[in-house]
DNA sequence: ATATAAAAAGATAAAAATATCTTTTTATCT
DNA sequence: AGATAAAAAGATATTTTTATCTTTTTATAT
């Protein structure tokens, strides 16, 4: 449904949302150890997110990845869009080049609204907001 | 969202649902031409579906692929399950090994119901039933 | 200034998905 | 029986995704 790259990316970003700030930065190795994903692959993904201003980083000694307050206001859909693109949520489920409300494929009318709803769920909540339930233990990213 | 294999498979099956029966069979080449997908790849997929009794075929002269009346009573979810498996709809959206109602990831509560609904939409309607809208022109698989 | 520790960039490798081609098997027509 | 036309099976090729490793750049502490 999502690529591994997106999955790792979201988990990494949520880890940083929970633990990092301008003066608490983390190496990909550390993050990877905590969230249980391959470190060099996560590093690549974090670099991509950094290049697109969804994650912050500083080089050199005491450098590392972190989320700025501004980064934390983004939604998770921005992460998915940056890594996978949104095509998988927006293009025809059976791959027809033409599929719209006017010219629907057989599943369009029933599935398009559900897919739109999924995108909305990832759009309407900031990364920051997702951390509330994580801090209270209602949800988790570690198990 | 679905693999190309599943997309082609569904399109091929719907084509057969519309046009084939025990004495009207089609070669992968013919089907592929109509639905606009690579013929040898479609052939592989149809062979897999045939092996799992979701599509029928006969070898030799005047052979080809077709859907029996029984095949037409299956749901599209059976096609997807056979080709891709249902994991992508059932496992954690961010790939956590543990993610359930009791131990949810941050998106679980909002996304799991939507994914379940998608599976239901593909479950509650037979392939046969999908052909009604296709015949009346309300939906299409050709554009 | 120099050493150091970190991200960034680049190169390479392995695995999976997609795509094509060739050979074998099989049913049926003549 | 032999020729034919089709699926089935197998082999190969290409592309994309996933994963790792190496080199370069850069900020900072000493």
GROMACS .gro file of C-alpha atoms (C1' of nucleotides) in nm:
model
  346
    1UNK     CA    1   0.000   0.000   0.000
    2UNK     CA    2   0.285   0.231   0.094
    3UNK     CA    3   0.644   0.160  -0.013
    4UNK     CA    4   0.889   0.054   0.253
    5UNK     CA    5   1.061   0.383   0.197
    6UNK     CA    6   0.744   0.570   0.297
    7UNK     CA    7   0.680   0.339   0.591
    8UNK     CA    8   1.031   0.387   0.726
    9UNK     CA    9   1.012   0.758   0.651
   10UNK     CA   10   0.691   0.806   0.850
   11UNK     CA   11   0.823   0.603   1.141
   12UNK     CA   12   1.148   0.801   1.139
   13UNK     CA   13   0.964   1.132   1.124
   14UNK     CA   14   0.735   1.035   1.410
   15UNK     CA   15   1.038   0.931   1.613
   16UNK     CA   16   1.194   1.271   1.550
   17UNK     CA   17   0.866   1.445   1.627
   18UNK     CA   18   0.866   1.275   1.966
   19UNK     CA   19   1.229   1.316   2.055
   20UNK     CA   20   1.408   1.583   1.856
   21UNK     CA   21   1.425   1.960   1.838
   22UNK     CA   22   1.675   2.228   1.727
   23UNK     CA   23   1.919   2.117   1.994
   24UNK     CA   24   1.849   1.748   2.012
   25UNK     CA   25   1.950   1.579   1.689
   26UNK     CA   26   1.979   1.214   1.591
   27UNK     CA   27   2.187   1.009   1.353
   28UNK     CA   28   2.010   0.770   1.115
   29UNK     CA   29   2.183   0.485   1.296
   30UNK     CA   30   2.028   0.579   1.629
   31UNK     CA   31   1.681   0.632   1.484
   32UNK     CA   32   1.701   0.309   1.288
   33UNK     CA   33   1.796   0.113   1.598
   34UNK     CA   34   1.492   0.243   1.787
   35UNK     CA   35   1.233   0.199   1.513
   36UNK     CA   36   1.378  -0.125   1.378
   37UNK     CA   37   1.457  -0.046   1.016
   38UNK     CA   38   1.774  -0.070   0.801
   39UNK     CA   39   1.989   0.232   0.885
   40UNK     CA   40   2.147   0.318   0.546
   41UNK     CA   41   1.812   0.295   0.373
   42UNK     CA   42   1.652   0.520   0.634
   43UNK     CA   43   1.941   0.762   0.590
   44UNK     CA   44   1.865   0.794   0.218
   45UNK     CA   45   1.500   0.860   0.289
   46UNK     CA   46   1.576   1.122   0.554
   47UNK     CA   47   1.810   1.292   0.310
   48UNK     CA   48   1.531   1.311   0.054
   49UNK     CA   49   1.291   1.453   0.311
   50UNK     CA   50   1.555   1.704   0.419
   51UNK     CA   51   1.611   1.817   0.063
   52UNK     CA   52   1.237   1.884   0.045
   53UNK     CA   53   1.229   2.074   0.375
   54UNK     CA   54   1.014   1.819   0.556
   55UNK     CA   55   1.298   1.723   0.791
   56UNK     CA   56   1.585   1.938   0.912
   57UNK     CA   57   1.948   1.844   0.950
   58UNK     CA   58   2.286   1.993   1.025
   59UNK     CA   59   2.620   1.857   0.916
   60UNK     CA   60   2.940   1.840   1.110
   61UNK     CA   61   3.008   1.767   1.472
   62UNK     CA   62   2.695   1.753   1.686
   63UNK     CA   63   2.496   1.748   1.366
   64UNK     CA   64   2.209   1.514   1.294
   65UNK     CA   65   1.847   1.501   1.185
   66UNK     CA   66   1.567   1.675   1.370
   67UNK     CA   67   1.228   1.832   1.318
   68UNK     CA   68   1.195   2.205   1.353
   69UNK     CA   69   0.872   2.344   1.498
   70UNK     CA   70   0.775   2.429   1.144
   71UNK     CA   71   0.848   2.073   1.026
   72UNK     CA   72   0.615   1.945   1.296
   73UNK     CA   73   0.326   2.145   1.153
   74UNK     CA   74   0.336   1.947   0.830
   75UNK     CA   75   0.098   1.657   0.768
   76UNK     CA   76   0.201   1.299   0.704
   77UNK     CA   77   0.059   1.318   0.354
   78UNK     CA   78   0.346   1.554   0.272
   79UNK     CA   79   0.589   1.277   0.366
   80UNK     CA   80   0.409   1.020   0.152
   81UNK     CA   81   0.378   1.265  -0.136
   82UNK     CA   82   0.749   1.342  -0.121
   83UNK     CA   83   0.856   0.977  -0.119
   84UNK     CA   84   0.594   0.781  -0.314
   85UNK     CA   85   0.381   1.050  -0.472
   86UNK     CA   86   0.004   1.045  -0.439
   87UNK     CA   87  -0.065   0.869  -0.765
   88UNK     CA   88  -0.150   0.542  -0.596
   89UNK     CA   89  -0.435   0.718  -0.417
   90UNK     CA   90  -0.556   0.921  -0.711
   91UNK     CA   91  -0.517   0.715  -1.027
   92UNK     CA   92  -0.758   0.444  -1.139
   93UNK     CA   93  -0.750   0.139  -0.916
   94UNK     CA   94  -0.731  -0.094  -1.220
   95UNK     CA   95  -0.496   0.134  -1.411
   96UNK     CA   96  -0.729   0.271  -1.679
   97UNK     CA   97  -0.591   0.585  -1.841
   98UNK     CA   98  -0.941   0.738  -1.832
   99UNK     CA   99  -1.133   0.700  -1.506
  100UNK     CA  100  -1.333   0.983  -1.356
  101UNK     CA  101  -1.676   1.058  -1.218
  102UNK     CA  102  -1.791   1.117  -1.576
  103UNK     CA  103  -1.621   0.806  -1.713
  104UNK     CA  104  -1.579   0.567  -1.423
  105UNK     CA  105  -1.432   0.219  -1.414
  106UNK     CA  106  -1.654  -0.042  -1.248
  107UNK     CA  107  -1.509   0.020  -0.899
  108UNK     CA  108  -1.457   0.394  -0.919
  109UNK     CA  109  -1.781   0.507  -0.755
  110UNK     CA  110  -1.733   0.284  -0.452
  111UNK     CA  111  -1.356   0.303  -0.405
  112UNK     CA  112  -1.263   0.660  -0.499
  113UNK     CA  113  -1.441   0.807  -0.193
  114UNK     CA  114  -1.263   0.565   0.038
  115UNK     CA  115  -0.926   0.650  -0.107
  116UNK     CA  116  -1.005   1.020  -0.082
  117UNK     CA  117  -1.094   0.965   0.283
  118UNK     CA  118  -0.760   0.796   0.344
  119UNK     CA  119  -0.573   1.093   0.200
  120UNK     CA  120  -0.785   1.325   0.415
  121UNK     CA  121  -0.697   1.134   0.730
  122UNK     CA  122  -0.331   1.185   0.650
  123UNK     CA  123  -0.388   1.549   0.561
  124UNK     CA  124  -0.603   1.684   0.842
  125UNK     CA  125  -0.371   1.615   1.129
  126UNK     CA  126  -0.027   1.763   1.180
  127UNK     CA  127   0.272   1.551   1.271
  128UNK     CA  128   0.276   1.737   1.603
  129UNK     CA  129  -0.082   1.631   1.673
  130UNK     CA  130   0.001   1.266   1.613
  131UNK     CA  131   0.253   1.282   1.895
  132UNK     CA  132  -0.015   1.348   2.160
  133UNK     CA  133  -0.155   0.995   2.142
  134UNK     CA  134   0.200   0.857   2.125
  135UNK     CA  135   0.305   1.038   2.444
  136UNK     CA  136  -0.005   0.926   2.630
  137UNK     CA  137   0.061   0.565   2.525
  138UNK     CA  138  -0.264   0.538   2.330
  139UNK     CA  139  -0.068   0.457   2.014
  140UNK     CA  140   0.286   0.335   1.948
  141UNK     CA  141   0.559   0.320   1.684
  142UNK     CA  142   0.793   0.076   1.857
  143UNK     CA  143   0.627  -0.265   1.892
  144UNK     CA  144  -0.207   0.035  -0.462
  145UNK     CA  145  -0.260  -0.282  -0.666
  146UNK     CA  146   0.023  -0.441  -0.862
  147UNK     CA  147   0.012  -0.419  -1.239
  148UNK     CA  148  -0.043  -0.791  -1.239
  149UNK     CA  149  -0.363  -0.749  -1.038
  150UNK     CA  150  -0.476  -0.454  -1.247
  151UNK     CA  151  -0.427  -0.646  -1.571
  152UNK     CA  152  -0.583  -0.953  -1.413
  153UNK     CA  153  -0.901  -0.772  -1.311
  154UNK     CA  154  -0.932  -0.605  -1.649
  155UNK     CA  155  -0.882  -0.938  -1.824
  156UNK     CA  156  -1.134  -1.111  -1.603
  157UNK     CA  157  -1.393  -0.839  -1.658
  158UNK     CA  158  -1.335  -0.864  -2.031
  159UNK     CA  159  -1.396  -1.237  -2.013
  160UNK     CA  160  -1.701  -1.185  -1.790
  161UNK     CA  161  -1.847  -0.962  -2.059
  162UNK     CA  162  -1.760  -1.166  -2.364
  163UNK     CA  163  -1.678  -1.527  -2.289
  164UNK     CA  164  -1.859  -1.845  -2.195
  165UNK     CA  165  -1.803  -2.221  -2.229
  166UNK     CA  166  -1.815  -2.194  -2.606
  167UNK     CA  167  -1.665  -1.853  -2.663
  168UNK     CA  168  -1.301  -1.854  -2.560
  169UNK     CA  169  -1.025  -1.599  -2.606
  170UNK     CA  170  -0.648  -1.603  -2.645
  171UNK     CA  171  -0.440  -1.376  -2.422
  172UNK     CA  172  -0.334  -1.191  -2.735
  173UNK     CA  173  -0.690  -1.103  -2.825
  174UNK     CA  174  -0.781  -0.998  -2.472
  175UNK     CA  175  -0.462  -0.796  -2.436
  176UNK     CA  176  -0.532  -0.611  -2.758
  177UNK     CA  177  -0.876  -0.505  -2.639
  178UNK     CA  178  -0.784  -0.401  -2.287
  179UNK     CA  179  -0.447  -0.252  -2.380
  180UNK     CA  180  -0.199  -0.449  -2.172
  181UNK     CA  181   0.114  -0.653  -2.256
  182UNK     CA  182  -0.001  -0.990  -2.389
  183UNK     CA  183   0.264  -1.227  -2.251
  184UNK     CA  184   0.238  -1.076  -1.906
  185UNK     CA  185  -0.140  -1.106  -1.911
  186UNK     CA  186  -0.100  -1.467  -2.023
  187UNK     CA  187   0.107  -1.546  -1.714
  188UNK     CA  188  -0.152  -1.387  -1.491
  189UNK     CA  189  -0.440  -1.571  -1.655
  190UNK     CA  190  -0.248  -1.896  -1.612
  191UNK     CA  191  -0.212  -1.828  -1.242
  192UNK     CA  192  -0.582  -1.750  -1.210
  193UNK     CA  193  -0.665  -2.065  -1.404
  194UNK     CA  194  -0.450  -2.277  -1.176
  195UNK     CA  195  -0.651  -2.137  -0.886
  196UNK     CA  196  -0.987  -2.202  -1.054
  197UNK     CA  197  -1.081  -1.836  -1.088
  198UNK     CA  198  -1.058  -1.850  -1.467
  199UNK     CA  199  -1.122  -2.148  -1.696
  200UNK     CA  200  -0.925  -2.256  -1.998
  201UNK     CA  201  -0.896  -2.534  -2.247
  202UNK     CA  202  -0.587  -2.631  -2.441
  203UNK     CA  203  -0.558  -2.735  -2.800
  204UNK     CA  204  -0.744  -2.626  -3.105
  205UNK     CA  205  -1.037  -2.394  -3.033
  206UNK     CA  206  -0.902  -2.362  -2.683
  207UNK     CA  207  -0.865  -2.039  -2.492
  208UNK     CA  208  -0.954  -1.862  -2.171
  209UNK     CA  209  -1.310  -1.809  -2.055
  210UNK     CA  210  -1.520  -1.768  -1.742
  211UNK     CA  211  -1.758  -2.045  -1.648
  212UNK     CA  212  -2.087  -1.948  -1.485
  213UNK     CA  213  -1.930  -2.056  -1.159
  214UNK     CA  214  -1.624  -1.836  -1.220
  215UNK     CA  215  -1.855  -1.540  -1.271
  216UNK     CA  216  -1.998  -1.583  -0.922
  217UNK     CA  217  -1.662  -1.510  -0.761
  218UNK     CA  218  -1.580  -1.167  -0.627
  219UNK     CA  219  -1.295  -0.947  -0.747
  220UNK     CA  220  -1.128  -0.976  -0.407
  221UNK     CA  221  -1.059  -1.341  -0.495
  222UNK     CA  222  -0.862  -1.221  -0.798
  223UNK     CA  223  -0.661  -0.972  -0.594
  224UNK     CA  224  -0.604  -1.225  -0.318
  225UNK     CA  225  -0.478  -1.481  -0.568
  226UNK     CA  226  -0.234  -1.243  -0.737
  227UNK     CA  227  -0.118  -0.995  -0.471
  228UNK     CA  228  -0.252  -1.141  -0.148
  229UNK     CA  229  -0.452  -0.927   0.093
  230UNK     CA  230  -0.164  -0.830   0.316
  231UNK     CA  231  -0.148  -0.478   0.179
  232UNK     CA  232  -0.504  -0.422   0.302
  233UNK     CA  233  -0.464  -0.596   0.635
  234UNK     CA  234  -0.115  -0.531   0.768
  235UNK     CA  235  -0.009  -0.212   0.944
  236UNK     CA  236   0.003   0.089   0.710
  237UNK     CA  237   0.348   0.190   0.842
  238UNK     CA  238   0.474  -0.168   0.863
  239UNK     CA  239   0.477  -0.222   1.240
  240UNK     CA  240   0.490  -0.591   1.329
  241UNK     CA  241   0.236  -0.525   1.607
  242UNK     CA  242  -0.063  -0.311   1.515
  243UNK     CA  243  -0.415  -0.397   1.627
  244UNK     CA  244  -0.715  -0.240   1.792
  245UNK     CA  245  -0.550  -0.317   2.127
  246UNK     CA  246  -0.208  -0.190   2.022
  247UNK     CA  247  -0.264   0.054   1.738
  248UNK     CA  248  -0.016   0.260   1.540
  249UNK     CA  249  -0.100   0.631   1.518
  250UNK     CA  250  -0.307   0.591   1.200
  251UNK     CA  251  -0.466   0.256   1.273
  252UNK     CA  252  -0.795   0.379   1.418
  253UNK     CA  253  -0.866   0.609   1.126
  254UNK     CA  254  -0.729   0.405   0.837
  255UNK     CA  255  -0.808   0.044   0.924
  256UNK     CA  256  -1.186   0.096   0.882
  257UNK     CA  257  -1.135   0.256   0.542
  258UNK     CA  258  -0.917  -0.029   0.424
  259UNK     CA  259  -1.168  -0.280   0.554
  260UNK     CA  260  -1.438  -0.097   0.362
  261UNK     CA  261  -1.233  -0.121   0.044
  262UNK     CA  262  -1.201  -0.497   0.084
  263UNK     CA  263  -1.575  -0.518   0.145
  264UNK     CA  264  -1.653  -0.331  -0.174
  265UNK     CA  265  -1.450  -0.585  -0.366
  266UNK     CA  266  -1.609  -0.872  -0.176
  267UNK     CA  267  -1.980  -0.796  -0.176
  268UNK     CA  268  -2.034  -0.790  -0.549
  269UNK     CA  269  -1.985  -1.080  -0.787
  270UNK     CA  270  -1.792  -1.045  -1.111
  271UNK     CA  271  -2.121  -1.114  -1.289
  272UNK     CA  272  -2.285  -0.822  -1.112
  273UNK     CA  273  -2.010  -0.586  -1.222
  274UNK     CA  274  -2.095  -0.662  -1.585
  275UNK     CA  275  -2.442  -0.507  -1.557
  276UNK     CA  276  -2.310  -0.150  -1.535
  277UNK     CA  277  -2.055  -0.231  -1.805
  278UNK     CA  278  -2.324  -0.352  -2.048
  279UNK     CA  279  -2.544  -0.050  -1.983
  280UNK     CA  280  -2.246   0.179  -2.048
  281UNK     CA  281  -2.253   0.324  -1.699
  282UNK     CA  282  -1.894   0.206  -1.646
  283UNK     CA  283  -1.613   0.100  -1.878
  284UNK     CA  284  -1.290  -0.097  -1.898
  285UNK     CA  285  -1.172   0.018  -2.239
  286UNK     CA  286  -1.095   0.391  -2.231
  287DA     C1'  287   4.505   2.493   1.194
  288DT     C1'  288   4.376   2.019   1.274
  289DA     C1'  289   4.112   1.636   1.406
  290DT     C1'  290   3.666   1.473   1.436
  291DA     C1'  291   3.197   1.351   1.368
  292DA     C1'  292   2.827   1.416   1.124
  293DA     C1'  293   2.518   1.456   0.675
  294DA     C1'  294   2.540   1.441   0.162
  295DA     C1'  295   2.648   1.228  -0.244
  296DG     C1'  296   2.774   0.858  -0.523
  297DA     C1'  297   2.863   0.379  -0.643
  298DT     C1'  298   2.735  -0.087  -0.606
  299DA     C1'  299   2.457  -0.502  -0.492
  300DA     C1'  300   2.056  -0.785  -0.420
  301DA     C1'  301   1.577  -0.883  -0.461
  302DA     C1'  302   1.126  -0.828  -0.652
  303DA     C1'  303   0.817  -0.689  -1.014
  304DT     C1'  304   0.744  -0.645  -1.486
  305DA     C1'  305   0.800  -0.809  -1.949
  306DT     C1'  306   0.926  -1.121  -2.334
  307DC     C1'  307   1.060  -1.529  -2.570
  308DT     C1'  308   1.104  -2.040  -2.639
  309DT     C1'  309   0.979  -2.510  -2.568
  310DT     C1'  310   0.647  -2.854  -2.428
  311DT     C1'  311   0.202  -3.046  -2.381
  312DT     C1'  312  -0.258  -3.122  -2.538
  313DA     C1'  313  -0.699  -3.120  -2.777
  314DT     C1'  314  -0.915  -3.131  -3.212
  315DC     C1'  315  -0.968  -3.095  -3.706
  316DT     C1'  316  -0.866  -3.306  -4.145
  317DA     C1'  317  -0.214  -4.076  -3.795
  318DG     C1'  318  -0.055  -3.617  -3.884
  319DA     C1'  319  -0.103  -3.119  -3.882
  320DT     C1'  320  -0.247  -2.742  -3.626
  321DA     C1'  321  -0.358  -2.415  -3.279
  322DA     C1'  322  -0.396  -2.328  -2.837
  323DA     C1'  323  -0.254  -2.311  -2.312
  324DA     C1'  324   0.120  -2.444  -1.989
  325DA     C1'  325   0.570  -2.435  -1.847
  326DG     C1'  326   1.022  -2.275  -1.844
  327DA     C1'  327   1.401  -1.965  -1.943
  328DT     C1'  328   1.567  -1.508  -1.993
  329DA     C1'  329   1.580  -0.996  -1.978
  330DT     C1'  330   1.473  -0.545  -1.797
  331DT     C1'  331   1.331  -0.221  -1.458
  332DT     C1'  332   1.225  -0.076  -1.005
  333DT     C1'  333   1.268  -0.113  -0.526
  334DT     C1'  334   1.527  -0.216  -0.143
  335DA     C1'  335   1.969  -0.230   0.077
  336DT     C1'  336   2.463  -0.143   0.168
  337DC     C1'  337   2.907   0.056   0.128
  338DT     C1'  338   3.246   0.428   0.013
  339DT     C1'  339   3.388   0.891  -0.065
  340DT     C1'  340   3.315   1.382  -0.017
  341DT     C1'  341   3.170   1.787   0.214
  342DT     C1'  342   3.097   2.055   0.622
  343DA     C1'  343   3.053   2.229   1.090
  344DT     C1'  344   3.257   2.234   1.531
  345DA     C1'  345   3.555   2.130   1.922
  346DT     C1'  346   4.018   2.133   2.058
   0.00000   0.00000   0.00000
